[in-house]
mmCIF file of C-alpha atoms in Angstrom:
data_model
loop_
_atom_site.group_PDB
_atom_site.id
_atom_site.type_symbol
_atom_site.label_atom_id
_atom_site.label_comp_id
_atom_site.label_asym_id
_atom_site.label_seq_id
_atom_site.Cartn_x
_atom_site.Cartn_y
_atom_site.Cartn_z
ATOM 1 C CA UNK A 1410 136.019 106.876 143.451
ATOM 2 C CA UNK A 1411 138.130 105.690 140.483
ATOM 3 C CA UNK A 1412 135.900 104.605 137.313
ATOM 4 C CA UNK A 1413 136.530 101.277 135.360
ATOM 5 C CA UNK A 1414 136.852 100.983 131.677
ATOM 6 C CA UNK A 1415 134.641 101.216 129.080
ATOM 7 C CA UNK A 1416 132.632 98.092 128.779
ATOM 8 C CA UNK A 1417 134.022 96.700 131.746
ATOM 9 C CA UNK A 1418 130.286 97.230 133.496
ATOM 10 C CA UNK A 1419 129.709 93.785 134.899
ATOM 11 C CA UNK A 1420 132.246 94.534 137.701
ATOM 12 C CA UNK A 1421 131.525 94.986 141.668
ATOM 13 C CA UNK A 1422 133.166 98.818 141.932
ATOM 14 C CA UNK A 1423 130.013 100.643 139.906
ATOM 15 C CA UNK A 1424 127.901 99.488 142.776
ATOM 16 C CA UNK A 1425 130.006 99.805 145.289
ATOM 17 C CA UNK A 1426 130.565 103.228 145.061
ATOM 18 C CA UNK A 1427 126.736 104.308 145.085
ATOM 19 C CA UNK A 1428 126.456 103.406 149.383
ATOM 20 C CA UNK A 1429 127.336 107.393 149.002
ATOM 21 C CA UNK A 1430 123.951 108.095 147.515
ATOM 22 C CA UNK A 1431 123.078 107.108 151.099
ATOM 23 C CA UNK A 1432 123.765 110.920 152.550
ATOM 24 C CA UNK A 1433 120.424 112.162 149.657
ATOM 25 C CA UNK A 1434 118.240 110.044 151.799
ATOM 26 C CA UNK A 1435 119.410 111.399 155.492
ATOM 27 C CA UNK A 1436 117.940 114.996 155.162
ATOM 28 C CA UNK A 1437 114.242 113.133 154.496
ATOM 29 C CA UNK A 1438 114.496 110.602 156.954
ATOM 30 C CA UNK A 1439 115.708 113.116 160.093
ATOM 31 C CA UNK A 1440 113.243 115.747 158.897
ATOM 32 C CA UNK A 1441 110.410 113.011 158.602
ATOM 33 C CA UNK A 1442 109.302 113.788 155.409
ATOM 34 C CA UNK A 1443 106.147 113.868 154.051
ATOM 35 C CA UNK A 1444 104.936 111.470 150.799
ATOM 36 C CA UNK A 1445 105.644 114.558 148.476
ATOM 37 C CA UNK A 1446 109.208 114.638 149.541
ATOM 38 C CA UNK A 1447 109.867 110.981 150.011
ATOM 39 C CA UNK A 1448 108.526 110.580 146.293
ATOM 40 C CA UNK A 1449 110.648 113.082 144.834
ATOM 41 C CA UNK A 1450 113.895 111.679 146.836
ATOM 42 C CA UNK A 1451 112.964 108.623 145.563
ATOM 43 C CA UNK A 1452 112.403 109.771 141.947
ATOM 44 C CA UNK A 1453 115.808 112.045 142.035
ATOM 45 C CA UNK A 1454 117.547 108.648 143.165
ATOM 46 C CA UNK A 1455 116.163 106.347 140.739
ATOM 47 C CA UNK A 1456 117.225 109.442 137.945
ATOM 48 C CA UNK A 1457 120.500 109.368 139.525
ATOM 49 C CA UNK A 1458 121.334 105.735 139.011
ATOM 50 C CA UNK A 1459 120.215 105.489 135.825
ATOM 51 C CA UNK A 1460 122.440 108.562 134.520
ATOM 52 C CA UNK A 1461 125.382 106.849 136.780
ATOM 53 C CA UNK A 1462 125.305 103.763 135.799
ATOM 54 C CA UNK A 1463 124.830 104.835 131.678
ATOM 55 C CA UNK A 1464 128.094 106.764 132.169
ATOM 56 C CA UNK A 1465 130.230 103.718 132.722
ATOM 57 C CA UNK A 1466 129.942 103.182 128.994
ATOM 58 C CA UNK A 1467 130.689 106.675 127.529
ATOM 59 C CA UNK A 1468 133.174 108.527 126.526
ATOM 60 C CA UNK A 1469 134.246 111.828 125.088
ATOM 61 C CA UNK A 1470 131.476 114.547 124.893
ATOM 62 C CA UNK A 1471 128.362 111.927 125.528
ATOM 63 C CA UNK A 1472 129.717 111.474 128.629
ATOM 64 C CA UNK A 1473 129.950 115.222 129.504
ATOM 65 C CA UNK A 1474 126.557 115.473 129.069
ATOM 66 C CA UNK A 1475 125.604 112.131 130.480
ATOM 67 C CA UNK A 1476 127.348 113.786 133.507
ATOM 68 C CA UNK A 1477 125.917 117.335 133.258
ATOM 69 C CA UNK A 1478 122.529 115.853 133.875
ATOM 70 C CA UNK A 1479 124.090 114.585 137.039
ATOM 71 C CA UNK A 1480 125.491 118.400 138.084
ATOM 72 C CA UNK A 1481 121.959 119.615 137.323
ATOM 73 C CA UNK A 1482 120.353 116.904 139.882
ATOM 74 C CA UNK A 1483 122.686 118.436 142.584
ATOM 75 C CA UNK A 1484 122.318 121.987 141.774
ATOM 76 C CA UNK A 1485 118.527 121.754 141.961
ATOM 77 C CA UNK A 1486 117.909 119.436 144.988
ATOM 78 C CA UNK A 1487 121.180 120.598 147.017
ATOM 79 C CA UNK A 1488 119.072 123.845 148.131
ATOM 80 C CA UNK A 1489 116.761 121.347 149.478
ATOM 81 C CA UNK A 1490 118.567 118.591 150.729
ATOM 82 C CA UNK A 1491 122.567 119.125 151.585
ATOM 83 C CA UNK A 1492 123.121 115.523 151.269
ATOM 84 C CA UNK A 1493 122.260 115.959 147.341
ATOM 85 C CA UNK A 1494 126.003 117.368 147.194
ATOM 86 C CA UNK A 1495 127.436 114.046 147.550
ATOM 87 C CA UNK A 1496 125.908 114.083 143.001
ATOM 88 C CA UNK A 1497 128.892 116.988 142.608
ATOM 89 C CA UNK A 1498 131.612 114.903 144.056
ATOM 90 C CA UNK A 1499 129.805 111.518 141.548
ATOM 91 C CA UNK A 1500 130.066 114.317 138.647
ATOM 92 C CA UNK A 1501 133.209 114.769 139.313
ATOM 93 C CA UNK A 1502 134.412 111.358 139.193
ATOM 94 C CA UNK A 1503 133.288 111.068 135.530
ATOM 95 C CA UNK A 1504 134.353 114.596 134.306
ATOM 96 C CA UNK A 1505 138.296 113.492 135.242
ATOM 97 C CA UNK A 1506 138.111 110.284 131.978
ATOM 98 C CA UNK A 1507 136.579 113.094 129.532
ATOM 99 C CA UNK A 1508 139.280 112.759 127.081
ATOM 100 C CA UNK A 1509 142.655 114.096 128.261
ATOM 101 C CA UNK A 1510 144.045 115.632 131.489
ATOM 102 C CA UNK A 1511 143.559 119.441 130.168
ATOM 103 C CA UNK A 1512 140.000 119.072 129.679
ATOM 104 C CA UNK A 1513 139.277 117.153 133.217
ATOM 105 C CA UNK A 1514 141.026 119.886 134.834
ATOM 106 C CA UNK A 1515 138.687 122.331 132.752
ATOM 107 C CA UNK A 1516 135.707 120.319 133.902
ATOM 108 C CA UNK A 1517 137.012 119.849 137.179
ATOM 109 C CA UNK A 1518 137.532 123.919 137.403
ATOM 110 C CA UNK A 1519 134.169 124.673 135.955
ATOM 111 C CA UNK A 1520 131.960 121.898 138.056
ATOM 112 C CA UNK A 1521 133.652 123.462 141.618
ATOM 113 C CA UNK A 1522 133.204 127.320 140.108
ATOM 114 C CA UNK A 1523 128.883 126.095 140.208
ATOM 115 C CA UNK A 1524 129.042 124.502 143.369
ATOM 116 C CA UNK A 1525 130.711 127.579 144.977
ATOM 117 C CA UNK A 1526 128.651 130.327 143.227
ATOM 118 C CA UNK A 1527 125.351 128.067 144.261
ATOM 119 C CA UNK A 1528 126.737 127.944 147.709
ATOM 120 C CA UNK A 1529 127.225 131.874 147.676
ATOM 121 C CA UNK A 1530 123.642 132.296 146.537
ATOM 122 C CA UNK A 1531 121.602 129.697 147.999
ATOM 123 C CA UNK A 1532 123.493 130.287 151.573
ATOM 124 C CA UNK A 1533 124.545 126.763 152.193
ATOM 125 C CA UNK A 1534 125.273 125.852 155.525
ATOM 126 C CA UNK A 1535 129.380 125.809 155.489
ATOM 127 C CA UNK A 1536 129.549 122.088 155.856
ATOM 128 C CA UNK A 1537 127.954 121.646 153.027
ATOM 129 C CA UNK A 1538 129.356 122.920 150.203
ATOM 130 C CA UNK A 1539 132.946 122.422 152.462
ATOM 131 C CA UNK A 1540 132.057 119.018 151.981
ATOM 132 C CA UNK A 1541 130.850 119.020 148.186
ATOM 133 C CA UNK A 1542 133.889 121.137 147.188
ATOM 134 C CA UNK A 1543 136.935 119.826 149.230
ATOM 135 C CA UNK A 1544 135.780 115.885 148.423
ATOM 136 C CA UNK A 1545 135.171 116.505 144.804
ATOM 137 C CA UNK A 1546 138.432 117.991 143.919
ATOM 138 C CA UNK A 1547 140.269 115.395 146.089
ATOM 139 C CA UNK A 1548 137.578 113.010 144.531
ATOM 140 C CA UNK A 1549 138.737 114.411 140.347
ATOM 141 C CA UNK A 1550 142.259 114.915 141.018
ATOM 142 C CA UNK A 1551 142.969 111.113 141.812
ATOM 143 C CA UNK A 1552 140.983 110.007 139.027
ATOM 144 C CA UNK A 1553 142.564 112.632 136.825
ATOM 145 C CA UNK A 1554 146.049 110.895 137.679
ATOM 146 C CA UNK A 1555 144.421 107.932 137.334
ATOM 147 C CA UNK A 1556 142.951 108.627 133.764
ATOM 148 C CA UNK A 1557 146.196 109.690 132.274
ATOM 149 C CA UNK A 1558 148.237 106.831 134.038
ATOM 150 C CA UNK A 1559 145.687 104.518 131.639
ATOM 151 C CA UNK A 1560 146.285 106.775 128.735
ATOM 152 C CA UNK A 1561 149.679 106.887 129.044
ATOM 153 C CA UNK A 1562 149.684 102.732 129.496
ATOM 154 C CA UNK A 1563 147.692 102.578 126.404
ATOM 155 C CA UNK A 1564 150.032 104.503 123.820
ATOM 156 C CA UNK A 1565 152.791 103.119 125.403
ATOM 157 C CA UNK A 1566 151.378 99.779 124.115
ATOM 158 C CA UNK A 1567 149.684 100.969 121.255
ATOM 159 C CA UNK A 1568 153.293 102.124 119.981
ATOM 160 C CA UNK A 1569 155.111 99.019 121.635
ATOM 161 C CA UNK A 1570 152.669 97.458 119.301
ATOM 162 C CA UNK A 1571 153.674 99.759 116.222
ATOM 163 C CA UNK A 1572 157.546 99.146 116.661
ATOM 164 C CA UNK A 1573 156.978 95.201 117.070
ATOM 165 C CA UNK A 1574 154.946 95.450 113.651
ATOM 166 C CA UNK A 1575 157.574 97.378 111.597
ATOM 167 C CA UNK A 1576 160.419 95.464 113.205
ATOM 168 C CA UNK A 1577 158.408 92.572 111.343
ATOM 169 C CA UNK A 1578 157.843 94.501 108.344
ATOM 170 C CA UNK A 1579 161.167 95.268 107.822
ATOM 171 C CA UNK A 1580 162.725 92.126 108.600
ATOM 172 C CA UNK A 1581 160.521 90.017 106.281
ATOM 173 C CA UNK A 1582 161.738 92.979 103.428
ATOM 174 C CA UNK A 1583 165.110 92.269 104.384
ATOM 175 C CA UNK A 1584 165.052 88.540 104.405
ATOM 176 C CA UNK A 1585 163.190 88.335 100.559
ATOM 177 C CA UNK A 1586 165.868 90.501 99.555
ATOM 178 C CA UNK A 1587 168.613 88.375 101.218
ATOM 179 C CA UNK A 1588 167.014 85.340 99.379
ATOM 180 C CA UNK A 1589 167.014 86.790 96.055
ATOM 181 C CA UNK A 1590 170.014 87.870 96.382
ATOM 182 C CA UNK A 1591 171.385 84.424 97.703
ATOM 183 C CA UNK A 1592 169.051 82.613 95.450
ATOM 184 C CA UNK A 1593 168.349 84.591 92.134
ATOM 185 C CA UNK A 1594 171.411 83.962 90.391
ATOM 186 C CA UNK A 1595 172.231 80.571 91.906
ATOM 187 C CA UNK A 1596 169.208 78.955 90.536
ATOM 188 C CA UNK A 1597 169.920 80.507 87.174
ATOM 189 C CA UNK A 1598 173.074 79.260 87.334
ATOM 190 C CA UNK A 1599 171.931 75.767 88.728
ATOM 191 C CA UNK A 1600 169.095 75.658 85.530
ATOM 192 C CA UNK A 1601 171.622 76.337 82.898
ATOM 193 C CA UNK A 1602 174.248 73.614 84.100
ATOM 194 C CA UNK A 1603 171.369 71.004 84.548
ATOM 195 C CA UNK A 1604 170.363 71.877 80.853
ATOM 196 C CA UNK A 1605 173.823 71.674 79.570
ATOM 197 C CA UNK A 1606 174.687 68.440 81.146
ATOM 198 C CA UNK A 1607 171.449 66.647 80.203
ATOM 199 C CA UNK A 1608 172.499 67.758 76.418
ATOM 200 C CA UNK A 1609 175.832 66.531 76.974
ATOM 201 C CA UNK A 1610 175.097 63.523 78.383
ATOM 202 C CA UNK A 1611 175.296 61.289 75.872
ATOM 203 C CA UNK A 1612 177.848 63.128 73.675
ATOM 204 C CA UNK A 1613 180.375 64.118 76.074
ATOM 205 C CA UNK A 1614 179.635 61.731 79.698
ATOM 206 C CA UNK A 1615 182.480 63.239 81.724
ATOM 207 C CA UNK A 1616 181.587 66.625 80.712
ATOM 208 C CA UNK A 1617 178.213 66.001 82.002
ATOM 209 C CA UNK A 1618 179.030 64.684 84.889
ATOM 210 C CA UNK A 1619 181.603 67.493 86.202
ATOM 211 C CA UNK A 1620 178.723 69.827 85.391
ATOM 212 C CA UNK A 1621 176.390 67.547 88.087
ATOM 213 C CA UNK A 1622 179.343 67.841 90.259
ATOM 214 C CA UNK A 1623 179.483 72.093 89.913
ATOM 215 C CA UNK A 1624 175.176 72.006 90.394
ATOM 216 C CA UNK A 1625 176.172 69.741 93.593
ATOM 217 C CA UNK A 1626 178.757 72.129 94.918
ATOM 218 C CA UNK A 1627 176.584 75.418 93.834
ATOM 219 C CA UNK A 1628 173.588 73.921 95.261
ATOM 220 C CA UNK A 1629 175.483 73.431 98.604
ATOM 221 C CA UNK A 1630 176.805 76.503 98.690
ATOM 222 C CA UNK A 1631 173.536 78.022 98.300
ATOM 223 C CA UNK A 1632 171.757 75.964 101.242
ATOM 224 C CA UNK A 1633 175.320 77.813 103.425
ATOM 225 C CA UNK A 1634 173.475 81.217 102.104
ATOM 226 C CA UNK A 1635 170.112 80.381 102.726
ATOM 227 C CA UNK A 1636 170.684 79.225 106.339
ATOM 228 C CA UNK A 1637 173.234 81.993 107.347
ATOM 229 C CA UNK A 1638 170.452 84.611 105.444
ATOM 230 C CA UNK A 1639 167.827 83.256 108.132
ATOM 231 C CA UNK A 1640 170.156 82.817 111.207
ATOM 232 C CA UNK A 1641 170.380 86.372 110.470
ATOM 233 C CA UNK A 1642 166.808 87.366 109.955
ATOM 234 C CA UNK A 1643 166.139 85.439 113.987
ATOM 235 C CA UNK A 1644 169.169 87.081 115.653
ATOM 236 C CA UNK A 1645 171.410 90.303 114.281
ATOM 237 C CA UNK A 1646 174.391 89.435 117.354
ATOM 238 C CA UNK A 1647 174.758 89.827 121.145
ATOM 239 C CA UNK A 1648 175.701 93.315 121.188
ATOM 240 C CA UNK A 1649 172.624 94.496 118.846
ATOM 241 C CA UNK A 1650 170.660 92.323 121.112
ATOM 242 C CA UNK A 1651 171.662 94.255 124.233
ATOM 243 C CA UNK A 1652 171.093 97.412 122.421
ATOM 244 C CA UNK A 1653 167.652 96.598 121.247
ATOM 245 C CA UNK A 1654 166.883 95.181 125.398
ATOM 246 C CA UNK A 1655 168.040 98.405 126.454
ATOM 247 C CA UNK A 1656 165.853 100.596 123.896
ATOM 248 C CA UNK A 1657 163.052 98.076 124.611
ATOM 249 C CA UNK A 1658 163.164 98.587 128.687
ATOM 250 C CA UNK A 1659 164.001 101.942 128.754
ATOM 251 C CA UNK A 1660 160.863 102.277 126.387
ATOM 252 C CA UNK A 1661 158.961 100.513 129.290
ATOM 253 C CA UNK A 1662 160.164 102.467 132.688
ATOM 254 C CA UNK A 1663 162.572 99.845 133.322
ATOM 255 C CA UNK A 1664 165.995 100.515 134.410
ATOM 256 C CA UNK A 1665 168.465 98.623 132.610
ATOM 257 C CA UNK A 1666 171.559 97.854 133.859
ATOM 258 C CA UNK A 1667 174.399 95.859 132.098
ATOM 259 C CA UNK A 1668 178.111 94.667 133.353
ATOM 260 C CA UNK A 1669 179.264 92.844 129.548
ATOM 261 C CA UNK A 1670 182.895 91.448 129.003
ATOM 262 C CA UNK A 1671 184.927 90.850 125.859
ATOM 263 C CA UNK A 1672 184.063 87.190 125.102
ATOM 264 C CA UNK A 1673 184.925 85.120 122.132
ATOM 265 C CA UNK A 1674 181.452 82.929 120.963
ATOM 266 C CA UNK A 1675 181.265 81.010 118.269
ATOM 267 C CA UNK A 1676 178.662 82.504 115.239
ATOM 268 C CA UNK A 1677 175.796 79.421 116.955
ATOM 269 C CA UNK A 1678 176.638 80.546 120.565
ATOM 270 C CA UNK A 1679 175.997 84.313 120.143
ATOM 271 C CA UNK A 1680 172.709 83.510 118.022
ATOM 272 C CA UNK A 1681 171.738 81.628 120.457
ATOM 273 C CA UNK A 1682 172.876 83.551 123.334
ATOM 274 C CA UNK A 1683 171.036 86.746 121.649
ATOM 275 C CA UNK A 1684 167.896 84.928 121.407
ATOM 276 C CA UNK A 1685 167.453 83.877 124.781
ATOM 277 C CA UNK A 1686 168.126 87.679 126.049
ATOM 278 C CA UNK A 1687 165.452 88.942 124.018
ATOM 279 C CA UNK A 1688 162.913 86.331 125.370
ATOM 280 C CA UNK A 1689 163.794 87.267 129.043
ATOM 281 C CA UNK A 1690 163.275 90.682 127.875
ATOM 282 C CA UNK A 1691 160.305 90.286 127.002
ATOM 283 C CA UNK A 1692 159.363 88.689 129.512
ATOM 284 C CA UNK A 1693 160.073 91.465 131.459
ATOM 285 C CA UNK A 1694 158.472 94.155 130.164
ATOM 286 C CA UNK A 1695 155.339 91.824 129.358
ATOM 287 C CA UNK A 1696 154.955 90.383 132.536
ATOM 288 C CA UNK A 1697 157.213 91.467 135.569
ATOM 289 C CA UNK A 1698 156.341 94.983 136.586
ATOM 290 C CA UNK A 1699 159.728 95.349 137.247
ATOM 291 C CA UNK A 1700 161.665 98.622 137.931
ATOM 292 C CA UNK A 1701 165.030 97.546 137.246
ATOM 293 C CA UNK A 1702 166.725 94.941 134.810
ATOM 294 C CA UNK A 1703 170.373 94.018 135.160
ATOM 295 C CA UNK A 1704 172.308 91.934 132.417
ATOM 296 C CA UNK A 1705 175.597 90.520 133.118
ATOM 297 C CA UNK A 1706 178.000 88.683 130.517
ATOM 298 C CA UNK A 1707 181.375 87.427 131.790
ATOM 299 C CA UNK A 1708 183.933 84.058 131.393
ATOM 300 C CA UNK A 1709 183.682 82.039 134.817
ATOM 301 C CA UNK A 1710 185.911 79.551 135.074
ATOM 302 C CA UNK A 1711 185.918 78.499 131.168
ATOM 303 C CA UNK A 1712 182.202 78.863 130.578
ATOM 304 C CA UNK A 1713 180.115 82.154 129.381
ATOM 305 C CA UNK A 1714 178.225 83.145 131.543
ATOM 306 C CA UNK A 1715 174.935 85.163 131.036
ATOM 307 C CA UNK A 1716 172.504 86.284 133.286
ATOM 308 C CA UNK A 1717 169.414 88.460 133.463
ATOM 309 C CA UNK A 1718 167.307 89.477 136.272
ATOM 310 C CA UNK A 1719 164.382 91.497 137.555
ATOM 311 C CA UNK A 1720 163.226 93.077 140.140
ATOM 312 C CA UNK A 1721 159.487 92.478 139.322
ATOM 313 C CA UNK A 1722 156.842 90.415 141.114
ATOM 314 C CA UNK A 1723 158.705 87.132 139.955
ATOM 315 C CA UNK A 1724 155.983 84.358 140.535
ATOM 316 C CA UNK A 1725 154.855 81.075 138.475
ATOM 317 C CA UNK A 1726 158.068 78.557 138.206
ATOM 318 C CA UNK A 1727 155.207 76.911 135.543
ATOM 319 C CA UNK A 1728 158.053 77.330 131.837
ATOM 320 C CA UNK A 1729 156.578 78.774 128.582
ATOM 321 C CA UNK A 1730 156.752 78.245 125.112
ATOM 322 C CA UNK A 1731 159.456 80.819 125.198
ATOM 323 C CA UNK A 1732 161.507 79.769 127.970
ATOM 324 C CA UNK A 1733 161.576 75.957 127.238
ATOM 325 C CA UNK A 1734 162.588 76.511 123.654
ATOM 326 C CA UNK A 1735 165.749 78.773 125.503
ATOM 327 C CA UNK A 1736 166.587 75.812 127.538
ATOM 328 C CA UNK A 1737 166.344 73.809 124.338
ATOM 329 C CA UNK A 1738 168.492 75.918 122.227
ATOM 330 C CA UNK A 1739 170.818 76.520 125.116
ATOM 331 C CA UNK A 1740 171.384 72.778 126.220
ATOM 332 C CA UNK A 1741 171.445 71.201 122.241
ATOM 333 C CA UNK A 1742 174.899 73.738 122.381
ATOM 334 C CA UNK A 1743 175.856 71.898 125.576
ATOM 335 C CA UNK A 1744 174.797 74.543 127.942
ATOM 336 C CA UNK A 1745 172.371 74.898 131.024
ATOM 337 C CA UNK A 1746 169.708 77.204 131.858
ATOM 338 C CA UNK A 1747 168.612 77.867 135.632
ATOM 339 C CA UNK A 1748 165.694 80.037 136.455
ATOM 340 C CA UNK A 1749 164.541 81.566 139.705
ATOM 341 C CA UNK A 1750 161.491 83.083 140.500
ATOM 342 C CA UNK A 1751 161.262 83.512 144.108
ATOM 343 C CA UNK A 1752 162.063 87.585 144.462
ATOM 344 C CA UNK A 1753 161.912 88.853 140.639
ATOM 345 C CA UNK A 1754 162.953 86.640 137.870
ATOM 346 C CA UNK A 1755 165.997 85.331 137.687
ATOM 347 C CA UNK A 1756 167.662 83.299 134.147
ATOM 348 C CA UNK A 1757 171.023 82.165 134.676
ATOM 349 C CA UNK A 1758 172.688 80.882 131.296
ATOM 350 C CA UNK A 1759 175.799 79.093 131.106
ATOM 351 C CA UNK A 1760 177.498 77.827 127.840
ATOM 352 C CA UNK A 1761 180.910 75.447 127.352
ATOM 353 C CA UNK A 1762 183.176 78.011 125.264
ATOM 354 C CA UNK A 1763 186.060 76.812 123.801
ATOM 355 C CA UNK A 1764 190.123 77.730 124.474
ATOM 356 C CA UNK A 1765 190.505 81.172 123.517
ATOM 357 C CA UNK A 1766 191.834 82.005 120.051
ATOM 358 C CA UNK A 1767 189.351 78.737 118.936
ATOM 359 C CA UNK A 1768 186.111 79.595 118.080
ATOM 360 C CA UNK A 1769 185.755 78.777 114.689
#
């Protein structure tokens, strides 16, 4: 019995699980029961569901005692009727997503100590509290694994999450402070020549005009800072790039695995190069369930080549935003992009480089 998430109620599973409530109504119909019985089987049932079906959206405490009312139906009616055991194992279902692992083994420990010392002193019949006891430990320890397996899933994105939002932070600090830098003084400089040459204008013309000719070149020279300031800011180089994908993966469970060579790009090629590796990165850990990434960067025959691939569940051929602005970036550089989805994900990159000791 594994429990869904909170609010998640409108699902098949809660109902699904309660055919077990069916053993609580053998015991009246083989003993043919009389009305008294048969209305308080019926009462303890309709209790039952209401307490079970409420604890699908608890958590914490509330749900402890959501789910002690539960362990109180069985330890009341199991005396009575052996099938009301099958409310232990239920109870301890729930007590595994109280809060962490330590406390759902507490829970766990405590819920099997009352079934045992109720056994001891009501005398149940061996398969019965054999039953109750080996079923709901087998019953709490999955969900227990379970339980933590969603924790652990949780911060893992949670501080995914936290990374992705100071990696922002800090690179919109570090790209105002690029600008100012590149800008601040240039557009003093560019204010004070304008003003000078529109006061010399018509006393000293060729003055003037090699001052328009210094705001030209200044003003140029600035637009070289501004762009090579944000080609920065999107992409910090290749190398950096694989060092972030590995931190990134490893971050994720996912082997990484990377065969790079020595290869002279040009400033535009690695930028773009570094780009497309930390889409298919993401893609990875976002969407592949992959195990294992490998990376490989090596000259074939003249061109670079650079290739990523996954051993995840591979899939939809259908291109996203991310990947068609790749193949964009890629081919507007002369390249190619080939991807392969059949068995994992496959991206296969290949860019034109130029003769070596060329790559201005």
């Amino acid at each position: 019995m594994r429990l869904l998430p909170k609010n998640h109620f409108l699902g098949w599973t809660p109902y699904a699980w309660l055919v077990y409530l069916g053993f609580f109504f053998m015991q009246p119909i083989y003993a043919h029961a009389g009305a008294r019985e048969w209305a308080l089987t019926i009462g303890a049932a309709i209790v039952f569901v209401f307490l079970y079906l409420r604890g699908y959206w608890l958590s914490g405490w509330p749900l402890v005692l959501n789910t002690s009312g539960i362990v109180l139906l069985g330890v009341v009616l199991t005396p009575h009727n052996p099938g009301a055991v099958a409310f232990f194992i239920y109870a301890a279902a729930f007590f595994a997503f109280v809060n962490d692992t330590k406390t759902g083994l507490k829970l766990m420990a405590a819920l099997l100590a009352v079934l045992c010392l109720e056994a001891w002193l009501a005398h149940f019949y061996v398969s019965t509290w054999l039953t109750g006891l080996v079923f709901s430990a087998l019953v709490a320890g999955v969900n227990i694994h379970f339980a933590q397996a969603k924790r652990d899933a949780r911060k893992l994105e949670m501080a995914q999450e936290e990374v992705e939002h100071l990696a922002k932070v800090a690179e919109r600090e570090r790209i105002a402070r690029d600008l100012h830098d590149v800008l601040g003084h240039t557009l003093s400089v560019i204010v004070l020549k304008s003003e000078l040459a529109s006061k010399l204008i018509e006393r000293d013309p060729e003055r003037a005009r090699n001052e328009i000719r210094d705001v030209e070149k200044i003003s140029r020279d600035a637009l070289a800072d501004v762009r090579h300031a944000i080609r920065g800011y999107r992409a910090k180089g290749l190398s950096e790039e694989m060092a972030r994908a590995r931190a990134t993966l490893e971050t994720a469970g996912v082997r990484f695995d990377c065969e790079a060579k020595e290869i002279g790009l040009s400033p535009a090629q690695e930028s773009v190069l570094a780009l497309a590796m930390r889409e298919a990165v993401t893609n990875v850990v976002r969407h592949a369930g992959a195990q294992r990434c490998k990376v490989e960067l090596a000259r074939v025959n003249g061109d670079c080549l650079l290739q990523i691939e996954d051993d995840g569940r591979g899939g939809s051929q259908t291109e996203g935003n991310g990947i068609r602005g790749m193949r964009e970036r890629i081919e507007a550089l002369g390249g190619h992009v080939e991807r392969s989805s059949e068995e994992g994900t496959r991206i296969k990159i290949t860019l034109p480089l130029k003769p070596e000791g060329n790559h201005a």
